[in-house]
Coordinates of C-alpha atoms and ligand atoms in Angstrom, one line a residue:
M1191 CA 25.4 45.6 94.9
K1192 CA 22.9 47.4 96.6
D1193 CA 20.3 47.1 93.8
I1194 CA 21.2 43.8 93.4
I1195 CA 21.0 43.1 97.3
S1196 CA 17.5 45.4 97.2
L1197 CA 16.1 43.4 94.3
A1198 CA 17.0 40.0 96.2
K1199 CA 15.1 40.7 98.9
R1200 CA 12.5 42.4 97.2
R1201 CA 11.1 39.9 94.4
G1202 CA 12.0 36.9 97.1
F1203 CA 15.4 35.9 96.1
I1204 CA 17.3 36.1 99.6
Y1205 CA 16.3 37.3 102.6
Q1206 CA 18.3 37.9 105.6
G1207 CA 18.2 35.2 108.1
S1208 CA 16.0 35.2 111.2
E1209 CA 15.3 39.1 110.1
I1210 CA 12.3 39.5 112.8
Y1211 CA 15.3 38.8 115.6
G1212 CA 17.6 41.5 114.0
G1213 CA 18.9 39.2 111.7
L1214 CA 22.1 37.1 112.5
A1215 CA 25.2 38.1 110.8
G1216 CA 26.6 35.9 107.9
V1217 CA 22.9 33.7 107.4
Y1218 CA 20.6 33.8 104.3
D1219 CA 17.8 32.4 103.7
F1220 CA 16.5 31.5 100.2
G1221 CA 13.0 32.7 98.9
P1222 CA 10.7 31.7 97.0
R1223 CA 12.3 32.8 93.5
G1224 CA 15.8 32.2 95.2
V1225 CA 15.2 28.4 96.0
E1226 CA 14.3 28.2 92.1
L1227 CA 17.0 29.7 91.0
L1228 CA 19.5 27.9 93.3
N1229 CA 17.9 24.2 92.1
N1230 CA 18.1 24.6 88.7
I1231 CA 21.7 25.9 89.4
K1232 CA 22.5 22.4 91.3
K1233 CA 20.3 20.8 88.3
S1234 CA 22.9 21.7 86.0
W1235 CA 26.0 20.9 87.9
W1236 CA 24.6 17.8 89.3
S1237 CA 23.8 16.9 85.2
A1238 CA 27.3 17.9 83.8
N1239 CA 29.1 15.8 87.0
V1240 CA 27.4 12.8 87.4
Y1241 CA 24.8 12.4 84.1
Q1242 CA 26.8 13.6 81.3
K1243 CA 29.9 11.7 83.0
E1244 CA 31.1 7.9 83.0
N1245 CA 32.4 6.6 86.3
Y1246 CA 31.0 9.1 87.9
F1247 CA 29.2 8.6 91.5
G1248 CA 26.4 11.2 93.3
L1249 CA 26.9 10.7 96.8
D1250 CA 24.4 12.6 100.3
S1251 CA 26.6 12.0 103.0
G1252 CA 25.3 12.9 106.8
M1253 CA 26.5 15.6 108.3
F1254 CA 27.2 14.8 111.9
K1255 CA 30.8 12.7 111.8
N1256 CA 32.6 11.4 113.8
P1257 CA 35.0 13.7 115.7
R1258 CA 38.5 12.1 114.5
V1259 CA 37.7 13.0 110.8
W1260 CA 38.3 16.7 111.7
E1261 CA 41.4 15.5 113.2
A1262 CA 42.4 13.1 110.7
S1263 CA 41.6 15.8 108.3
G1264 CA 43.7 18.2 109.8
H1265 CA 41.0 21.0 110.3
T1266 CA 41.3 20.7 114.0
A1267 CA 44.6 21.9 114.5
G1268 CA 45.1 23.5 111.1
F1269 CA 41.9 25.1 109.7
S1270 CA 42.2 28.7 111.5
D1271 CA 42.5 31.9 110.4
P1272 CA 44.2 34.8 111.9
L1273 CA 42.4 37.0 114.5
A1274 CA 43.3 40.5 116.3
E1275 CA 40.7 42.1 118.2
C1276 CA 40.7 46.4 119.0
R1277 CA 41.0 47.4 122.3
S1278 CA 39.1 50.0 121.6
C1279 CA 35.3 48.8 120.3
N1280 CA 36.0 45.2 120.2
A1281 CA 35.3 44.6 116.0
R1282 CA 37.4 41.6 115.2
I1283 CA 39.7 41.7 112.1
R1284 CA 40.9 39.1 109.8
V1285 CA 44.8 40.2 110.1
D1286 CA 45.8 38.6 106.5
K1287 CA 43.0 40.7 104.7
E1288 CA 44.0 43.5 106.4
L1289 CA 47.5 42.9 105.2
A1290 CA 46.7 42.1 102.1
K1291 CA 44.7 46.0 101.6
I1292 CA 48.2 46.9 102.2
N1293 CA 49.3 44.7 99.6
V1294 CA 51.3 42.5 102.4
T1295 CA 50.6 38.7 101.9
A1296 CA 50.5 36.4 104.9
D1297 CA 51.9 33.1 103.9
E1298 CA 48.5 30.3 104.9
K1299 CA 51.6 28.3 106.8
M1300 CA 52.7 30.8 109.1
S1301 CA 53.2 29.9 112.7
E1302 CA 51.2 32.0 115.2
Q1303 CA 54.7 33.9 115.9
E1304 CA 55.7 34.5 111.9
I1305 CA 52.2 36.5 111.3
N1306 CA 52.4 38.2 115.1
R1307 CA 55.8 39.7 114.2
L1308 CA 54.8 40.6 110.4
F1309 CA 51.8 42.6 111.8
D1310 CA 53.9 44.0 114.0
E1311 CA 56.3 45.7 111.2
H1312 CA 53.0 47.0 110.0
R1313 CA 50.8 47.5 112.5
D1314 CA 50.7 51.4 112.2
E1315 CA 49.7 51.4 108.5
I1316 CA 46.1 49.3 109.6
E1317 CA 43.5 51.1 110.8
C1318 CA 40.3 49.7 112.5
P1319 CA 38.0 49.1 109.8
S1320 CA 34.9 50.0 112.5
C1321 CA 36.3 53.1 114.6
G1322 CA 39.6 53.9 112.9
K1323 CA 41.9 53.5 115.7
K1324 CA 44.9 51.3 115.3
D1325 CA 45.0 49.9 118.7
F1326 CA 45.2 45.7 118.6
T1327 CA 45.6 42.6 120.5
P1328 CA 48.2 40.4 119.3
V1329 CA 47.1 38.0 116.7
R1330 CA 46.3 34.4 117.6
A1331 CA 44.9 31.5 115.5
F1332 CA 41.0 31.9 115.5
N1333 CA 39.9 28.0 113.8
L1334 CA 37.0 28.2 111.5
L1335 CA 35.5 25.1 112.9
V1336 CA 31.7 25.2 114.5
K1337 CA 31.1 22.8 117.6
T1338 CA 27.8 20.9 118.1
N1339 CA 26.8 20.0 121.3
L1340 CA 25.5 16.5 120.2
G1341 CA 25.3 13.6 122.4
D1342 CA 26.1 13.5 126.1
F1343 CA 29.5 16.0 127.0
T1344 CA 28.6 16.3 130.1
S1345 CA 31.7 13.8 131.1
E1346 CA 35.4 15.3 131.0
G1347 CA 37.6 13.8 127.8
N1348 CA 34.6 14.3 125.4
E1349 CA 35.4 15.5 122.4
P1350 CA 33.1 17.7 120.8
V1351 CA 31.2 16.8 117.3
Y1352 CA 31.7 19.7 114.5
L1353 CA 29.6 20.6 111.8
P1354 CA 31.3 19.5 108.7
G1355 CA 33.9 22.4 107.7
E1356 CA 34.3 21.3 104.3
A1357 CA 31.7 19.5 102.8
C1358 CA 34.1 16.7 100.9
Q1359 CA 35.1 14.8 104.1
G1360 CA 31.9 12.6 103.4
I1361 CA 33.5 11.8 99.9
Y1362 CA 36.5 10.4 101.3
L1363 CA 34.7 8.9 104.2
N1364 CA 32.6 7.3 101.6
Y1365 CA 35.3 6.1 99.4
K1366 CA 35.7 2.4 100.5
N1367 CA 31.9 2.1 100.3
I1368 CA 31.9 3.0 97.0
L1369 CA 34.5 1.0 96.0
D1370 CA 33.1 -2.2 97.5
S1371 CA 29.2 -1.5 96.5
M1372 CA 30.0 -0.1 92.6
N1373 CA 33.2 -1.6 92.1
P1374 CA 34.6 1.1 89.8
K1375 CA 37.7 1.4 88.4
I1376 CA 39.8 4.4 89.0
P1377 CA 40.0 7.2 87.7
F1378 CA 36.6 7.2 88.7
G1379 CA 35.2 10.6 90.4
V1380 CA 32.2 11.2 93.4
A1381 CA 30.0 13.5 93.7
Q1382 CA 27.9 15.5 96.5
I1383 CA 26.6 19.0 97.1
G1384 CA 26.3 19.3 100.7
K1385 CA 26.3 22.0 103.6
A1386 CA 29.6 23.7 105.4
F1387 CA 30.1 26.2 107.9
R1388 CA 32.6 28.2 109.4
N1389 CA 33.2 30.5 112.2
E1390 CA 33.6 33.5 109.5
I1391 CA 35.8 36.3 111.3
S1392 CA 34.3 38.4 109.4
P1393 CA 31.4 37.7 107.1
R1394 CA 30.9 39.8 104.1
N1395 CA 30.0 40.3 100.7
F1396 CA 26.1 39.7 100.9
L1397 CA 26.2 35.8 99.7
F1398 CA 30.0 36.2 99.6
R1399 CA 31.3 34.8 102.9
T1400 CA 28.7 33.4 105.1
R1401 CA 29.2 31.4 108.3
E1402 CA 26.3 28.3 106.7
F1403 CA 26.8 27.8 102.8
E1404 CA 26.3 24.8 100.6
Q1405 CA 29.5 23.4 98.2
A1406 CA 28.8 21.1 95.1
D1407 CA 31.8 19.2 95.4
T1408 CA 33.5 16.7 93.2
Q1409 CA 36.5 14.5 93.7
L1410 CA 38.3 12.6 91.0
F1411 CA 40.4 9.4 92.8
I1412 CA 43.5 8.5 90.0
R1413 CA 46.9 6.3 90.3
P1414 CA 49.6 8.2 91.9
N1415 CA 51.6 11.1 89.5
E1416 CA 48.9 10.8 86.9
N1417 CA 47.9 14.3 88.3
K1418 CA 49.0 16.4 85.8
D1419 CA 46.9 15.7 82.3
A1420 CA 43.9 15.0 84.4
F1421 CA 44.0 18.3 86.6
E1422 CA 44.0 20.5 83.4
A1423 CA 41.1 18.6 82.2
L1424 CA 39.3 19.5 85.0
K1425 CA 40.0 22.9 85.1
Q1426 CA 38.8 23.4 81.4
D1427 CA 35.7 20.7 82.5
R1428 CA 34.8 23.6 85.1
W1429 CA 35.7 26.8 82.9
N1430 CA 33.5 25.2 80.3
W1431 CA 30.3 24.9 82.8
F1432 CA 30.7 28.4 84.3
L1433 CA 30.4 29.4 80.3
S1434 CA 27.3 27.2 80.0
L1435 CA 25.2 29.3 82.7
G1436 CA 25.4 32.3 80.2
I1437 CA 28.0 34.4 82.3
N1438 CA 29.9 36.7 80.4
E1439 CA 33.3 34.9 79.4
K1440 CA 34.9 38.3 80.0
K1441 CA 34.1 38.0 84.0
L1442 CA 35.9 35.0 84.5
R1443 CA 39.5 34.0 85.1
F1444 CA 41.7 31.0 86.8
T1445 CA 44.0 32.4 89.3
Q1446 CA 46.7 29.9 90.6
H1447 CA 47.4 29.9 94.7
E1448 CA 50.8 31.6 95.9
N1449 CA 49.9 30.0 99.1
L1450 CA 49.2 26.5 99.3
V1451 CA 46.5 25.5 102.1
F1452 CA 47.7 22.1 104.1
Y1453 CA 46.3 19.7 101.7
A1454 CA 47.1 21.1 98.6
K1455 CA 49.8 19.9 96.8
D1456 CA 48.3 23.2 93.6
A1457 CA 45.4 25.4 93.7
W1458 CA 43.7 27.3 91.3
D1459 CA 40.2 29.3 91.9
I1460 CA 37.8 30.1 89.2
E1461 CA 37.4 34.0 90.2
Y1462 CA 34.5 36.4 89.1
E1463 CA 34.6 40.0 88.6
F1464 CA 31.9 41.1 91.3
P1465 CA 31.5 44.8 91.6
W1466 CA 34.0 44.8 94.5
G1467 CA 36.4 43.0 91.6
F1468 CA 37.8 39.4 91.0
D1469 CA 37.0 36.2 93.7
E1470 CA 37.0 33.2 94.4
V1471 CA 33.9 31.1 93.4
E1472 CA 35.1 27.7 93.0
G1473 CA 38.6 25.8 93.8
V1474 CA 40.4 23.2 92.1
H1475 CA 42.5 21.7 94.1
D1476 CA 45.3 18.7 93.7
R1477 CA 45.0 16.9 96.7
S1478 CA 47.6 14.1 96.2
D1479 CA 47.2 11.1 98.5
Y1480 CA 46.6 13.3 101.7
D1481 CA 43.2 13.1 102.4
L1482 CA 43.1 9.3 102.0
T1483 CA 46.5 8.3 103.3
Q1484 CA 45.5 10.6 106.9
H1485 CA 42.1 8.8 106.8
M1486 CA 43.8 5.4 106.6
Q1487 CA 46.1 6.6 109.4
F1488 CA 43.6 7.9 111.7
S1489 CA 40.8 4.5 111.2
G1490 CA 43.1 1.7 111.1
V1491 CA 41.4 1.2 107.8
D1492 CA 43.3 0.0 104.6
L1493 CA 42.2 2.4 101.9
R1494 CA 44.3 0.9 99.2
Y1495 CA 43.2 0.4 95.7
I1496 CA 43.7 -2.6 94.5
D1497 CA 44.2 -2.5 90.6
A1498 CA 43.2 -6.0 89.2
D1499 CA 44.3 -5.2 85.7
K1500 CA 47.7 -4.2 86.6
G1501 CA 48.1 -6.5 89.6
D1502 CA 49.3 -3.4 92.1
N1503 CA 47.6 -1.2 95.2
F1504 CA 48.1 2.2 96.2
V1505 CA 46.2 4.6 97.6
P1506 CA 45.2 7.1 95.0
W1507 CA 45.8 10.7 94.8
I1508 CA 42.2 12.9 94.7
L1509 CA 41.8 15.7 92.1
E1510 CA 38.9 18.3 93.4
T1511 CA 36.7 21.0 92.3
S1512 CA 34.6 22.8 95.1
M1513 CA 32.3 25.4 94.6
G1514 CA 30.4 27.1 96.5
L1515 CA 26.3 27.6 95.6
G1516 CA 26.0 31.1 96.7
R1517 CA 28.9 32.3 95.6
V1518 CA 27.7 31.1 92.2
F1519 CA 24.5 32.4 93.1
L1520 CA 26.0 35.3 93.4
A1521 CA 27.9 35.6 90.0
I1522 CA 24.7 34.8 88.2
L1523 CA 22.6 37.4 89.6
C1524 CA 25.1 40.2 89.6
D1525 CA 25.7 38.9 85.4
A1526 CA 22.3 38.7 84.9
Y1527 CA 20.9 42.3 86.0
H1528 CA 20.7 44.8 83.6
T1529 CA 19.2 48.3 83.7
E1530 CA 17.8 49.9 80.5
E1531 CA 15.9 51.6 78.0
M1532 CA 13.0 49.7 76.8
D1533 CA 9.8 51.2 75.9
G1534 CA 10.5 55.0 76.8
E1535 CA 11.0 53.5 80.4
T1536 CA 14.1 52.5 82.1
R1537 CA 13.6 48.7 83.6
A1538 CA 15.4 46.4 85.5
V1539 CA 16.4 42.8 83.8
L1540 CA 18.0 39.9 85.0
K1541 CA 19.2 38.3 82.0
L1542 CA 19.0 34.4 83.2
A1543 CA 19.6 31.6 80.6
P1544 CA 16.6 30.4 80.4
H1545 CA 17.5 26.9 81.8
L1546 CA 18.4 29.0 85.3
A1547 CA 15.4 31.4 85.3
P1548 CA 13.1 30.8 88.6
V1549 CA 10.0 31.2 86.5
K1550 CA 9.3 29.6 82.8
A1551 CA 6.7 31.3 81.9
C1552 CA 4.5 33.5 82.2
V1553 CA 0.8 33.8 81.1
S1554 CA -1.9 36.7 80.5
P1555 CA -5.2 37.1 78.9
L1556 CA -4.8 40.8 77.3
L1557 CA -7.7 42.0 79.5
K1558 CA -8.8 41.1 82.9
N1559 CA -12.5 41.5 82.7
K1560 CA -13.2 39.1 79.7
P1561 CA -14.3 36.0 80.9
E1562 CA -13.4 34.4 77.4
L1563 CA -9.8 35.5 77.5
Q1564 CA -9.6 34.0 81.2
D1565 CA -10.5 30.7 80.4
K1566 CA -8.5 30.5 77.3
A1567 CA -5.7 31.7 79.2
R1568 CA -6.3 29.6 81.8
S1569 CA -5.8 26.5 80.2
V1570 CA -2.7 27.7 78.5
Y1571 CA -1.2 28.2 82.0
A1572 CA -3.1 24.5 82.8
T1573 CA -1.0 23.1 80.1
L1574 CA 2.4 24.7 80.5
K1575 CA 2.0 24.5 84.4
K1576 CA 1.7 20.8 83.7
E1577 CA 4.6 20.6 81.9
F1578 CA 7.2 23.2 83.4
G1579 CA 6.2 23.4 87.0
A1580 CA 7.6 26.9 88.1
V1581 CA 5.1 29.2 85.4
M1582 CA 3.1 31.6 86.8
Y1583 CA -0.4 33.7 85.8
D1584 CA -0.7 36.9 86.2
D1585 CA -3.7 39.6 85.3
N1586 CA -3.0 42.5 87.4
G1587 CA -2.4 45.7 85.8
N1588 CA -1.5 46.2 82.4
I1589 CA 0.5 44.2 80.1
G1590 CA 3.8 47.1 80.1
K1591 CA 3.7 46.1 84.2
R1592 CA 3.3 42.5 84.1
Y1593 CA 6.3 42.9 81.9
R1594 CA 8.3 45.0 84.0
R1595 CA 7.7 42.5 87.1
Q1596 CA 8.8 39.3 85.1
D1597 CA 11.9 41.4 83.9
E1598 CA 12.6 42.0 87.2
I1599 CA 12.7 37.8 88.1
G1600 CA 14.1 37.5 84.7
T1601 CA 11.2 35.3 83.2
P1602 CA 12.6 34.4 79.6
F1603 CA 8.9 34.3 78.5
C1604 CA 5.8 36.2 78.7
I1605 CA 2.7 35.0 76.9
V1606 CA 0.0 36.8 75.7
I1607 CA -3.9 35.5 75.5
D1608 CA -5.6 37.7 72.6
F1609 CA -8.6 37.7 71.0
D1610 CA -7.0 36.6 67.9
T1611 CA -6.3 33.5 70.0
L1612 CA -9.6 32.7 70.4
E1613 CA -10.3 32.8 67.0
N1614 CA -6.4 30.8 65.8
D1615 CA -5.2 29.4 68.5
M1616 CA -2.2 31.3 68.3
V1617 CA -0.4 33.2 71.3
T1618 CA 2.2 36.1 71.4
V1619 CA 5.4 35.2 73.0
R1620 CA 7.2 38.3 74.4
D1621 CA 11.0 37.8 74.7
R1622 CA 12.7 39.3 77.4
D1623 CA 15.9 40.4 76.3
T1624 CA 14.8 41.5 72.6
G1625 CA 10.8 42.6 73.8
E1626 CA 10.2 41.3 70.5
Q1627 CA 7.0 39.4 69.8
E1628 CA 6.2 36.5 68.1
H1629 CA 2.9 34.3 66.9
V1630 CA 3.1 30.8 68.5
A1631 CA 0.6 28.4 67.9
I1632 CA -1.0 27.1 71.7
T1633 CA -0.3 23.7 70.0
E1634 CA 3.9 24.7 69.5
L1635 CA 4.4 25.8 72.6
V1636 CA 5.3 22.9 75.2
S1637 CA 8.1 22.3 72.7
Y1638 CA 9.1 26.0 71.8
I1639 CA 10.1 26.7 75.6
A1640 CA 11.4 23.5 76.1
N1641 CA 14.1 24.0 72.8
K1642 CA 14.8 27.6 74.2
Q1643 CA 15.5 25.9 77.5
S1644 CA 17.8 23.5 76.3
Q1645 CA 19.9 25.7 74.0
Ligands
GAP2670 N1 37.0 21.3 100.4 C1 37.7 22.1 99.5 C2 37.3 23.4 100.4 O1 36.9 23.4 101.0 P1 37.5 25.9 99.7 O2 38.2 26.6 98.8 O3 37.6 26.2 101.5 O4 38.0 24.4 99.6 C3 35.5 25.9 98.3 O5 35.9 26.1 99.6 C4 34.7 27.0 97.9 O6 33.5 26.9 99.0 C5 35.0 28.3 98.1 O7 35.5 28.2 96.2 C6 33.6 29.3 97.5 O8 33.2 29.2 96.4 C7 33.2 28.6 99.1 N2 33.5 29.3 100.3 C8 34.4 29.0 101.0 N3 34.1 29.9 101.8 C9 32.8 30.3 101.8 C10 32.0 31.2 103.4 N4 32.7 32.0 104.2 N5 30.9 31.5 102.6 C11 30.3 31.0 101.7 N6 30.9 30.5 100.7 C12 32.2 30.0 100.9

């Protein structure tokens, strides 16, 4: 992880948020390379979940929501983690995570009293991760919602407006709008990428557990009790998408939840084997009719679906896929990162799938001080840039150094213009993963790169 975090910062992928002020725990910024990789992940996800599917609709809902939304969703009452504080150094621990380290499972549904009893049974075995002492306060439920002071809160009784604890609520709030404006036939899906904020007790593992993150969610609205086959199909569909990112299949697995969160009937995680072990990247949840029933009760608006073909009406059940974009970004970086010997040197290389790579190609003249090579290289660069956007021009240092720089950011193709190019209009294309070189006609270059990206 240390090497990956260092490369991510050094090569413009990820920066600590507010770094010049000493940072802010659990917040990161995406740099110039990072935002390209992030956008490419989003593009691939959007294409798979909106364009390649029938009856799926895109959405982008506002972040601020009426405070009643979070009451209806169950977040103000039930969205909490068990927290205890070290009496010696004031460090905060997540009690369920510390218990898990000694193989004791704390059920998500335990009351404050029950988890205190469990914690008391094991207090002697749990050390403070900061100072090593074993003197903790009692456990209390710590709500993860982040409050804002939007609006006027001077008068008593005003409910706070929260930042979204999960992005998907915007989909439930717009379910009726989509019914009325798009007239979908059930089953139909809604896909959205949106921010979520959680007051995590202990943000950790770089992008893995942060306080601000983005979720890519789909919600599939189905007829009641028609969940079993659709749920299996959804799991398979998501598995295939992860494989399409070029991630090593052996590093992926599905795990079923033993303890279900308050809204779920069944829940599976897609996990990736990070350097610290397998951990969750995406959740696939069977939410039954929980969400729409709650919003129907709290808002008083009828959210039933009227099926004119079958002549009945019902509150749809919902199957959800919810992926943290920071986590999939990190999984992709971990999976792509390799160090190996090439041409007698050790190189760090990101073996990113071409469609994800932040830079699609780098164009170089063989020599910097030859204007005729520069002119030709600039003209090839301009053509590729117009087509692909994320293309670089590099004439610094020797060719070997230029390759190493591009390897580190995962550029799949380095294109060199040499004296032969001036004669025959052919360039040398060097493949990032094999180091092999191919001669390609300039007129074929755009389709050559485009083909590799779609493979
Ligand atoms: N709408 C369902 C939902 O929010 P979740 O399991 O709490 O379910 C879904 O979150 C995904 O969001 C997780 O699989 C994970 O990838 C991501 N996620 C959750 N908490 C996160 C955090 N603190 N930092 C980064 N990603 C997080």
